[in-house]
Amino acid sequence: MHLMTAVNFRSELFSLLAKELENFIPQFKPYTLDYQVVVYASKDLETWLRVKMDVDDNRVIYKRLEELSRSNPRELKVSVSFWANAWLKKWRERVRVLSKGFEMPRDYIERVREAKRILQEMEFKAELRNIVVKKLVDQGEICMTEFIADNLIVEEVAKRIQRANKGSIIILDPISIYNAVSVKVMRLSRERGPLIYLNIKPNIFQQY
């Protein structure tokens, strides 16, 4: 599949997803400020498909979807509609929209900042993120999965920083971090409530 064809079909899928969300959400206008919702959903759909198809190349995903669109366009539309409905339910469960930010404890902010710095230097950080995302998808999380994965990993590293002696060198083992995060992911299917807080303009998304 030529790269330009992949880009074109990606745009078609984006439009189809926008239309399905518009069907589910009253007053939704996908090509206004509400556009960001479609961006989030589109990214999550792409992530979900990568996990379910077990591929790393997005071009492979769009090639398969384009083939389905040609052979059975109704099946593609129904599948996207089903996924969009499931995603929206998860959005309402996992995402909270804030009209303004809230202050976190200063020491927590410092630990998170340090955790992110250390993670940047860690080997296999991309692989760690990928397997946490896969674990989330396998457990039924389809909304903001990459955001959730990043937060869980950072929180685990921040916790280890808190436990470490001041001034000590912190060496991260990706397998150890994954094992700890994996336990948290397993619990998510039994828990309800927000995992992601978005600080965006008021009156956007709150009703969704």
Tab-separated table of N, CA and C in Angstrom, residues 9 12-13 16 20 45 49 64-70 72-83:
chain	number	residue	atom	x	y	z
A	9	PHE	N	-6.699	7.009	3.289
A	9	PHE	CA	-7.701	6.184	3.961
A	9	PHE	C	-7.772	6.512	5.446
A	12	GLU	N	-10.192	9.137	5.634
A	12	GLU	CA	-11.550	8.609	5.462
A	12	GLU	C	-12.059	7.982	6.758
A	13	LEU	N	-11.190	7.226	7.415
A	13	LEU	CA	-11.580	6.585	8.671
A	13	LEU	C	-11.854	7.632	9.746
A	16	LEU	N	-15.256	8.954	9.118
A	16	LEU	CA	-16.266	7.967	9.507
A	16	LEU	C	-16.432	7.938	11.021
A	20	GLU	N	-19.777	8.889	13.331
A	20	GLU	CA	-20.367	7.977	14.314
A	20	GLU	C	-20.462	8.636	15.689
A	45	LEU	N	-8.290	4.522	18.518
A	45	LEU	CA	-8.678	3.467	17.582
A	45	LEU	C	-7.442	2.877	16.910
A	49	LEU	N	-6.264	-0.964	17.294
A	49	LEU	CA	-6.087	-1.816	16.118
A	49	LEU	C	-4.680	-2.412	16.060
A	64	ARG	N	-5.446	-3.097	5.469
A	64	ARG	CA	-6.487	-4.079	5.780
A	64	ARG	C	-7.865	-3.425	5.863
A	65	LEU	N	-7.910	-2.251	6.462
A	65	LEU	CA	-9.193	-1.557	6.582
A	65	LEU	C	-9.702	-1.096	5.220
A	66	GLU	N	-8.782	-0.657	4.376
A	66	GLU	CA	-9.192	-0.241	3.039
A	66	GLU	C	-9.731	-1.431	2.253
A	67	GLU	N	-9.096	-2.579	2.412
A	67	GLU	CA	-9.578	-3.786	1.741
A	67	GLU	C	-10.976	-4.148	2.234
A	68	LEU	N	-11.196	-4.018	3.545
A	68	LEU	CA	-12.523	-4.287	4.100
A	68	LEU	C	-13.533	-3.277	3.582
A	69	SER	N	-13.113	-2.023	3.479
A	69	SER	CA	-14.002	-0.973	2.982
A	69	SER	C	-14.461	-1.257	1.556
A	70	ARG	N	-13.560	-1.815	0.762
A	70	ARG	CA	-13.905	-2.122	-0.625
A	70	ARG	C	-14.787	-3.360	-0.737
A	72	ASN	N	-16.555	-4.902	1.877
A	72	ASN	CA	-17.766	-4.895	2.703
A	72	ASN	C	-17.843	-3.584	3.490
A	73	PRO	N	-18.194	-2.492	2.820
A	73	PRO	CA	-18.221	-1.188	3.494
A	73	PRO	C	-19.185	-1.135	4.678
A	74	ARG	N	-20.277	-1.887	4.592
A	74	ARG	CA	-21.238	-1.888	5.701
A	74	ARG	C	-20.612	-2.492	6.960
A	75	GLU	N	-19.847	-3.555	6.787
A	75	GLU	CA	-19.200	-4.184	7.944
A	75	GLU	C	-18.234	-3.217	8.612
A	76	LEU	N	-17.488	-2.467	7.809
A	76	LEU	CA	-16.566	-1.484	8.374
A	76	LEU	C	-17.327	-0.417	9.146
A	77	LYS	N	-18.408	0.078	8.566
A	77	LYS	CA	-19.192	1.130	9.222
A	77	LYS	C	-19.778	0.632	10.539
A	78	VAL	N	-20.329	-0.581	10.522
A	78	VAL	CA	-20.915	-1.147	11.740
A	78	VAL	C	-19.840	-1.355	12.804
A	79	SER	N	-18.673	-1.819	12.381
A	79	SER	CA	-17.574	-2.061	13.324
A	79	SER	C	-17.098	-0.759	13.961
A	80	VAL	N	-16.955	0.285	13.145
A	80	VAL	CA	-16.520	1.583	13.673
A	80	VAL	C	-17.578	2.157	14.609
A	81	SER	N	-18.844	1.982	14.248
A	81	SER	CA	-19.936	2.465	15.096
A	81	SER	C	-19.926	1.757	16.448
A	82	PHE	N	-19.749	0.444	16.422
A	82	PHE	CA	-19.698	-0.342	17.661
A	82	PHE	C	-18.525	0.112	18.527
A	83	TRP	N	-17.361	0.292	17.890
A	83	TRP	CA	-16.174	0.705	18.636
A	83	TRP	C	-16.361	2.110	19.212
